Amino acid sequence: MFAEVLFIAFAALSVLGAMGLILFRHPMKGAMSLIVTMISLAGLYALLSAKLIFVLQLIVYAGAIMSLILFIIMFLNIQDNDLPVEEGRFLYLAGGIAVIIPIASFLIKIVNGLPDSQVTIVGNGFGGVKEVGLILFQDWLLPFEIVSLLLLVALIGAVVLAGKRRLVK
Amino acid sequence: MIHDYLILSVILFCLGILGVITRRNVFTVFMSIELMLNAANLAFIVFSRVHESMDGHVLAMMVMAVAAAEAALALAVVILLHKHKGKLDTNVFSLLKG
């Protein structure tokens, strides 16, 4: 099946990108591999026939947020000797894996307890802009307004934080 | 089908936790948080596809908005701390310690 092959390819790419994020020492390389993860997740959303979220993932996550992070990393001009010394990084990583594996096996056990539904065929309009927009502006109107308030708070906070003049010593 | 997607989501979430607890670079920690948000988004979309209702899509959009707000604020704080200390180490940023 074509969809299974695509799923395996996108899943492998996203896991590889995530591993690159936590293994690369320089944050620029980590951000590049996180972009790989974001784009392959967008492909997975397209496989799940979530058209609007697919587009939003590409534009908002892989486009806006990641370019903001890359811009800040380039703006700070991080050299190799600016990076924190992480000598015992692989030791910490081994310890972290030892902590994570019980949690992960617990979560996977929960997932396996769920009923595995067959692949159903959804209608042509599933996940389109119009359908999601109708739900967003009817059932989810109050959370939508609260999110707009949150974005306003973030805007004001970012201006207050980053626009502050440095005190003269 | 649903199990594969959910297990992928669990794996991505655990990799994000690993990045947060093992790395000391503040950018890597921040991007690991973004990775965890993405894993949660994937779970939302999968359940929305299984139940054939689009509420999960709306929730994923909310998570994206929260991630954008978080990115703006966190990067502003990182710029301030870098100006203040000149370092990117999370161990250095213990300003609130009493």
Tab-separated table of C-alpha atoms in Angstrom:
chain	number	residue	atom	x	y	z
A	1	MET	CA	0.000	0.000	0.000
A	2	PHE	CA	1.194	3.453	-0.913
A	3	ALA	CA	-0.007	5.096	2.303
A	4	GLU	CA	1.907	2.660	4.525
A	5	VAL	CA	5.145	3.322	2.648
A	6	LEU	CA	4.591	7.058	3.009
A	7	PHE	CA	3.814	6.664	6.701
A	8	ILE	CA	6.998	4.684	7.329
A	9	ALA	CA	9.101	7.205	5.411
A	10	PHE	CA	7.637	10.208	7.229
A	11	ALA	CA	7.813	8.501	10.628
A	12	ALA	CA	11.470	7.548	10.137
A	13	LEU	CA	12.303	11.076	8.985
A	14	SER	CA	10.564	12.685	11.955
A	15	VAL	CA	12.239	10.399	14.498
A	16	LEU	CA	15.628	10.985	12.853
A	17	GLY	CA	15.088	14.742	12.974
A	18	ALA	CA	14.120	14.609	16.634
A	19	MET	CA	17.203	12.526	17.452
A	20	GLY	CA	19.339	15.004	15.552
A	21	LEU	CA	17.829	17.796	17.637
A	22	ILE	CA	18.892	16.218	20.923
A	23	LEU	CA	22.264	14.937	19.663
A	24	PHE	CA	23.748	17.875	17.734
A	25	ARG	CA	25.866	20.187	19.840
A	26	HIS	CA	25.286	23.401	17.921
A	27	PRO	CA	21.694	24.742	18.122
A	28	MET	CA	21.754	25.722	14.435
A	29	LYS	CA	22.117	22.092	13.347
A	30	GLY	CA	19.482	21.138	15.891
A	31	ALA	CA	17.065	23.700	14.459
A	32	MET	CA	17.691	22.384	10.941
A	33	SER	CA	16.862	18.831	12.011
A	34	LEU	CA	13.780	20.090	13.864
A	35	ILE	CA	12.613	21.609	10.564
A	36	VAL	CA	12.905	18.128	9.001
A	37	THR	CA	10.697	16.809	11.813
A	38	MET	CA	8.124	19.562	11.295
A	39	ILE	CA	7.897	18.982	7.554
A	40	SER	CA	7.532	15.227	7.897
A	41	LEU	CA	4.830	15.794	10.522
A	42	ALA	CA	3.056	17.963	7.967
A	43	GLY	CA	3.196	14.999	5.594
A	44	LEU	CA	1.649	12.797	8.283
A	45	TYR	CA	-1.164	15.322	8.729
A	46	ALA	CA	-1.787	15.161	4.996
A	47	LEU	CA	-1.964	11.353	5.271
A	48	LEU	CA	-4.570	11.786	8.008
A	49	SER	CA	-6.548	14.040	5.600
A	50	ALA	CA	-6.232	17.099	7.830
A	51	LYS	CA	-5.801	19.585	5.002
A	52	LEU	CA	-5.991	22.824	6.961
A	53	ILE	CA	-3.626	21.600	9.664
A	54	PHE	CA	-1.200	20.402	6.985
A	55	VAL	CA	-1.031	23.876	5.504
A	56	LEU	CA	-0.866	25.524	8.929
A	57	GLN	CA	1.935	23.219	10.034
A	58	LEU	CA	3.975	24.191	6.987
A	59	ILE	CA	3.263	27.909	7.230
A	60	VAL	CA	3.125	28.536	10.969
A	61	TYR	CA	5.484	25.921	12.411
A	62	ALA	CA	8.031	25.193	9.698
A	63	GLY	CA	7.731	28.706	8.325
A	64	ALA	CA	7.132	31.282	11.008
A	65	ILE	CA	8.206	29.784	14.337
A	66	MET	CA	11.287	27.981	13.031
A	67	SER	CA	12.438	30.963	10.989
A	68	LEU	CA	12.036	33.078	14.138
A	69	ILE	CA	14.219	30.643	16.082
A	70	LEU	CA	16.797	30.463	13.268
A	71	PHE	CA	16.807	34.247	13.038
A	72	ILE	CA	17.500	34.598	16.761
A	73	ILE	CA	20.240	31.941	16.640
A	74	MET	CA	21.920	33.736	13.742
A	75	PHE	CA	21.353	37.101	15.408
A	76	LEU	CA	23.186	36.023	18.576
A	77	ASN	CA	26.103	34.819	16.404
A	78	ILE	CA	26.877	31.746	18.476
A	79	GLN	CA	30.425	30.486	18.100
A	80	ASP	CA	31.628	27.092	19.207
A	81	ASN	CA	33.235	28.427	22.380
A	82	ASP	CA	30.013	30.215	23.379
A	83	LEU	CA	28.236	26.899	23.687
A	84	PRO	CA	27.915	25.394	27.167
A	85	VAL	CA	30.431	22.704	27.980
A	86	GLU	CA	28.561	19.432	27.927
A	87	GLU	CA	31.231	16.877	28.627
A	88	GLY	CA	29.020	14.243	30.217
A	89	ARG	CA	26.332	14.702	27.591
A	90	PHE	CA	26.205	11.063	26.519
A	91	LEU	CA	26.290	9.930	30.151
A	92	TYR	CA	23.330	12.216	30.897
A	93	LEU	CA	21.656	10.890	27.774
A	94	ALA	CA	22.055	7.294	28.948
A	95	GLY	CA	20.613	8.229	32.333
A	96	GLY	CA	17.743	10.070	30.654
A	97	ILE	CA	16.968	7.062	28.481
A	98	ALA	CA	16.915	4.889	31.593
A	99	VAL	CA	14.372	7.278	33.124
A	100	ILE	CA	12.308	7.636	29.955
A	101	ILE	CA	11.971	3.957	29.000
A	102	PRO	CA	9.509	3.043	31.822
A	103	ILE	CA	7.355	6.103	30.979
A	104	ALA	CA	7.451	5.291	27.281
A	105	SER	CA	6.582	1.630	27.812
A	106	PHE	CA	3.708	2.677	30.075
A	107	LEU	CA	2.350	5.039	27.411
A	108	ILE	CA	2.766	2.426	24.672
A	109	LYS	CA	0.911	-0.082	26.830
A	110	ILE	CA	-1.956	2.403	27.164
A	111	VAL	CA	-1.927	2.933	23.399
A	112	ASN	CA	-2.046	-0.793	22.745
A	113	GLY	CA	-5.046	-1.048	25.052
A	114	LEU	CA	-7.060	1.221	22.760
A	115	PRO	CA	-9.313	-0.420	20.185
A	116	ASP	CA	-7.590	-0.447	16.820
A	117	SER	CA	-10.097	0.908	14.364
A	118	GLN	CA	-10.003	0.124	10.708
A	119	VAL	CA	-9.176	2.750	8.138
A	120	THR	CA	-12.440	4.478	7.376
A	121	ILE	CA	-13.121	6.674	4.422
A	122	VAL	CA	-14.008	10.223	5.304
A	123	GLY	CA	-15.883	12.622	3.132
A	124	ASN	CA	-14.233	15.020	0.771
A	125	GLY	CA	-14.805	17.986	3.063
A	126	PHE	CA	-13.117	16.476	6.116
A	127	GLY	CA	-10.489	18.825	7.467
A	128	GLY	CA	-11.074	21.548	4.925
A	129	VAL	CA	-11.006	25.239	5.736
A	130	LYS	CA	-14.772	25.673	5.604
A	131	GLU	CA	-15.645	22.744	7.868
A	132	VAL	CA	-12.990	23.477	10.483
A	133	GLY	CA	-13.898	27.160	10.368
A	134	LEU	CA	-17.567	26.379	11.021
A	135	ILE	CA	-16.639	24.338	14.091
A	136	LEU	CA	-14.127	26.963	15.219
A	137	PHE	CA	-16.585	29.837	15.083
A	138	GLN	CA	-19.579	27.947	16.480
A	139	ASP	CA	-18.485	25.509	19.173
A	140	TRP	CA	-15.087	26.963	19.982
A	141	LEU	CA	-15.796	30.684	19.860
A	142	LEU	CA	-14.914	31.455	23.489
A	143	PRO	CA	-11.567	29.559	23.423
A	144	PHE	CA	-10.779	31.329	20.156
A	145	GLU	CA	-11.290	34.708	21.798
A	146	ILE	CA	-9.196	33.660	24.794
A	147	VAL	CA	-6.384	32.656	22.414
A	148	SER	CA	-6.525	36.103	20.853
A	149	LEU	CA	-6.129	37.566	24.348
A	150	LEU	CA	-3.142	35.258	24.928
A	151	LEU	CA	-1.514	36.444	21.713
A	152	LEU	CA	-2.052	40.060	22.776
A	153	VAL	CA	-0.380	39.343	26.122
A	154	ALA	CA	2.535	37.663	24.350
A	155	LEU	CA	2.897	40.624	21.993
A	156	ILE	CA	2.983	43.154	24.813
A	157	GLY	CA	5.315	40.964	26.859
A	158	ALA	CA	7.761	40.503	23.995
A	159	VAL	CA	7.859	44.245	23.349
A	160	VAL	CA	8.361	45.018	27.042
A	161	LEU	CA	11.080	42.375	27.451
A	162	ALA	CA	13.093	42.815	24.265
A	163	GLY	CA	12.633	46.538	23.882
A	164	LYS	CA	13.967	47.385	27.321
A	165	ARG	CA	16.969	49.690	27.292
A	166	ARG	CA	20.046	48.314	28.957
A	167	LEU	CA	20.937	50.083	32.192
A	168	VAL	CA	24.183	52.025	32.054
A	169	LYS	CA	26.650	50.587	34.512
B	1	MET	CA	-3.224	2.322	11.777
B	2	ILE	CA	-4.072	4.357	14.865
B	3	HIS	CA	-1.564	2.436	16.996
B	4	ASP	CA	1.338	3.248	14.672
B	5	TYR	CA	0.549	6.952	14.687
B	6	LEU	CA	0.083	7.053	18.460
B	7	ILE	CA	3.312	5.151	19.091
B	8	LEU	CA	5.115	7.638	16.842
B	9	SER	CA	3.586	10.420	18.917
B	10	VAL	CA	4.791	8.765	22.144
B	11	ILE	CA	8.304	8.363	20.703
B	12	LEU	CA	8.487	12.010	19.658
B	13	PHE	CA	7.202	13.148	23.060
B	14	CYS	CA	9.793	11.043	24.883
B	15	LEU	CA	12.571	12.396	22.658
B	16	GLY	CA	11.382	15.886	23.587
B	17	ILE	CA	11.540	15.034	27.305
B	18	LEU	CA	15.047	13.637	26.743
B	19	GLY	CA	16.124	16.862	25.108
B	20	VAL	CA	14.745	18.918	27.994
B	21	ILE	CA	16.312	16.882	30.783
B	22	THR	CA	19.698	16.073	29.269
B	23	ARG	CA	20.790	19.155	27.330
B	24	ARG	CA	22.047	22.404	28.797
B	25	ASN	CA	21.884	24.620	25.731
B	26	VAL	CA	18.879	26.884	26.190
B	27	PHE	CA	17.963	26.815	22.483
B	28	THR	CA	17.957	23.028	22.390
B	29	VAL	CA	15.752	22.908	25.488
B	30	PHE	CA	13.332	25.363	23.896
B	31	MET	CA	13.160	23.427	20.623
B	32	SER	CA	12.573	20.208	22.559
B	33	ILE	CA	9.514	21.840	24.114
B	34	GLU	CA	8.325	22.659	20.592
B	35	LEU	CA	8.867	19.008	19.685
B	36	MET	CA	6.659	17.894	22.584
B	37	LEU	CA	3.916	20.285	21.453
B	38	ASN	CA	4.154	18.772	17.980
B	39	ALA	CA	3.790	15.254	19.361
B	40	ALA	CA	0.648	16.309	21.224
B	41	ASN	CA	-0.662	17.848	18.005
B	42	LEU	CA	-0.114	14.584	16.164
B	43	ALA	CA	-2.140	12.717	18.802
B	44	PHE	CA	-4.960	15.279	18.480
B	45	ILE	CA	-5.074	14.874	14.705
B	46	VAL	CA	-5.013	11.069	14.910
B	47	PHE	CA	-7.920	10.920	17.342
B	48	SER	CA	-9.813	13.458	15.279
B	49	ARG	CA	-9.332	11.253	12.202
B	50	VAL	CA	-10.465	8.142	14.077
B	51	HIS	CA	-13.605	9.718	15.504
B	52	GLU	CA	-14.253	11.610	12.264
B	53	SER	CA	-14.954	14.837	14.104
B	54	MET	CA	-12.969	17.981	13.531
B	55	ASP	CA	-12.670	19.239	17.102
B	56	GLY	CA	-9.125	17.899	17.257
B	57	HIS	CA	-8.162	20.115	14.337
B	58	VAL	CA	-9.415	23.163	16.224
B	59	LEU	CA	-7.446	22.095	19.307
B	60	ALA	CA	-4.329	21.629	17.174
B	61	MET	CA	-4.760	25.186	15.897
B	62	MET	CA	-5.005	26.407	19.499
B	63	VAL	CA	-1.805	24.540	20.355
B	64	MET	CA	-0.098	26.222	17.397
B	65	ALA	CA	-1.202	29.645	18.636
B	66	VAL	CA	0.087	28.860	22.124
B	67	ALA	CA	3.385	27.679	20.619
B	68	ALA	CA	3.719	30.906	18.657
B	69	ALA	CA	3.090	33.002	21.787
B	70	GLU	CA	5.555	30.868	23.721
B	71	ALA	CA	8.187	31.237	21.004
B	72	ALA	CA	7.878	35.030	21.023
B	73	LEU	CA	8.149	35.322	24.806
B	74	ALA	CA	10.837	32.668	25.273
B	75	LEU	CA	13.070	34.140	22.585
B	76	ALA	CA	12.704	37.602	24.111
B	77	VAL	CA	13.765	36.184	27.490
B	78	VAL	CA	16.700	34.359	25.853
B	79	ILE	CA	17.881	37.570	24.188
B	80	LEU	CA	17.690	39.417	27.523
B	81	LEU	CA	19.587	36.692	29.361
B	82	HIS	CA	22.219	36.500	26.634
B	83	LYS	CA	22.684	40.257	26.843
B	84	HIS	CA	22.917	40.018	30.627
B	85	LYS	CA	25.188	36.994	31.032
B	86	GLY	CA	26.713	36.402	27.599
B	87	LYS	CA	26.118	32.679	27.876
B	88	LEU	CA	23.623	30.115	26.663
B	89	ASP	CA	24.003	27.637	29.524
B	90	THR	CA	20.822	26.890	31.484
B	91	ASN	CA	22.918	26.399	34.634
B	92	VAL	CA	23.992	30.040	34.476
B	93	PHE	CA	20.411	31.288	34.386
B	94	SER	CA	19.694	30.855	38.074
B	95	LEU	CA	18.692	34.467	38.633
B	96	LEU	CA	15.702	33.676	40.806
B	97	LYS	CA	17.686	31.590	43.238
B	98	GLY	CA	17.283	32.965	46.753
